[in-house]
Amino acid sequence: MTSEIVPAIMEILKQSKEGNEVSDINTLENELFEQLGIPTSIPFSIDRKQRIDLALIAATHGASVAEIVNLLTWKDFEGFVAGIL
């Protein structure tokens, strides 16, 4: 699961950056959605807290912080940094 989680999270963050909606994730299995705590039906929306939580999970699984930050809004970034500190 760990090898799949980072790309999955990065794709979710990328798709939800502008409008919070994720509409195209064919590569993820329902089990991975459930482990991430996100809906299993597509399209789905995630809120700021979920985006920050996903960013923190990606960082703990070895994702590049620079890449994560590029996928966050300014407010997401503030929450992400607060979560790290």
C-alpha positions as CSV (number, residue, x, y, z in Angstrom):
1,M,0.0,0.0,0.0
2,T,2.8,2.4,0.8
3,S,4.1,2.4,-2.8
4,E,0.6,3.3,-4.1
5,I,-0.3,5.9,-1.4
6,V,2.0,8.8,-2.4
7,P,1.1,9.0,-6.1
8,A,-2.6,8.6,-5.2
9,I,-2.5,11.4,-2.7
10,M,-0.5,13.6,-5.1
11,E,-3.2,13.1,-7.8
12,I,-6.0,13.8,-5.4
13,L,-4.3,17.0,-4.2
14,K,-3.6,18.0,-7.9
15,Q,-7.3,17.5,-8.9
16,S,-8.8,19.1,-5.9
17,K,-6.5,22.2,-5.7
18,E,-8.8,24.6,-7.6
19,G,-12.3,23.3,-6.9
20,N,-12.0,20.6,-4.2
21,E,-13.5,18.0,-6.6
22,V,-11.8,14.9,-7.7
23,S,-13.3,13.3,-10.7
24,D,-10.8,10.9,-12.3
25,I,-8.9,8.4,-10.3
26,N,-9.3,5.1,-12.1
27,T,-6.1,3.6,-10.7
28,L,-7.1,3.6,-7.0
29,E,-8.8,0.7,-5.3
30,N,-11.6,1.2,-2.9
31,E,-9.5,-0.1,-0.1
32,L,-7.0,2.7,-0.6
33,F,-9.8,5.3,-0.6
34,E,-11.0,3.8,2.7
35,Q,-7.6,3.9,4.2
36,L,-7.2,7.5,3.3
37,G,-10.6,8.3,4.8
38,I,-12.1,9.7,1.6
39,P,-15.3,8.7,-0.3
40,T,-15.2,5.7,-2.5
41,S,-17.5,7.1,-5.2
42,I,-16.3,9.5,-7.9
43,P,-16.7,12.4,-8.3
44,F,-16.1,13.4,-4.7
45,S,-15.2,16.6,-2.9
46,I,-12.7,17.0,-0.1
47,D,-12.4,19.9,2.2
48,R,-9.3,21.9,3.4
49,K,-8.8,19.7,6.5
50,Q,-8.8,16.5,4.4
51,R,-6.4,18.1,1.9
52,I,-4.0,19.0,4.7
53,D,-4.3,15.6,6.3
54,L,-3.5,14.0,2.9
55,A,-0.5,16.3,2.4
56,L,0.8,15.3,5.9
57,I,0.3,11.6,5.1
58,A,2.2,12.0,1.8
59,A,5.1,13.7,3.6
60,T,5.3,10.9,6.2
61,H,5.4,8.4,3.4
62,G,8.4,10.1,1.8
63,A,6.9,12.5,-0.8
64,S,8.9,15.5,-1.6
65,V,7.7,18.4,0.5
66,A,8.4,20.8,-2.4
67,E,6.1,18.7,-4.7
68,I,3.4,18.6,-2.0
69,V,3.6,22.4,-1.5
70,N,3.1,23.0,-5.2
71,L,-0.2,21.2,-5.0
72,L,-1.5,23.2,-2.0
73,T,-3.4,26.5,-1.9
74,W,-2.0,29.2,0.4
75,K,-4.4,28.3,3.2
76,D,-3.7,24.6,2.7
77,F,0.0,25.4,3.0
78,E,-0.5,27.3,6.3
79,G,-2.3,24.3,7.7
80,F,0.3,21.9,6.4
81,V,3.1,23.8,8.0
82,A,1.2,24.1,11.3
83,G,0.7,20.3,11.2
84,I,4.4,19.7,10.7
85,L,5.4,22.1,13.5
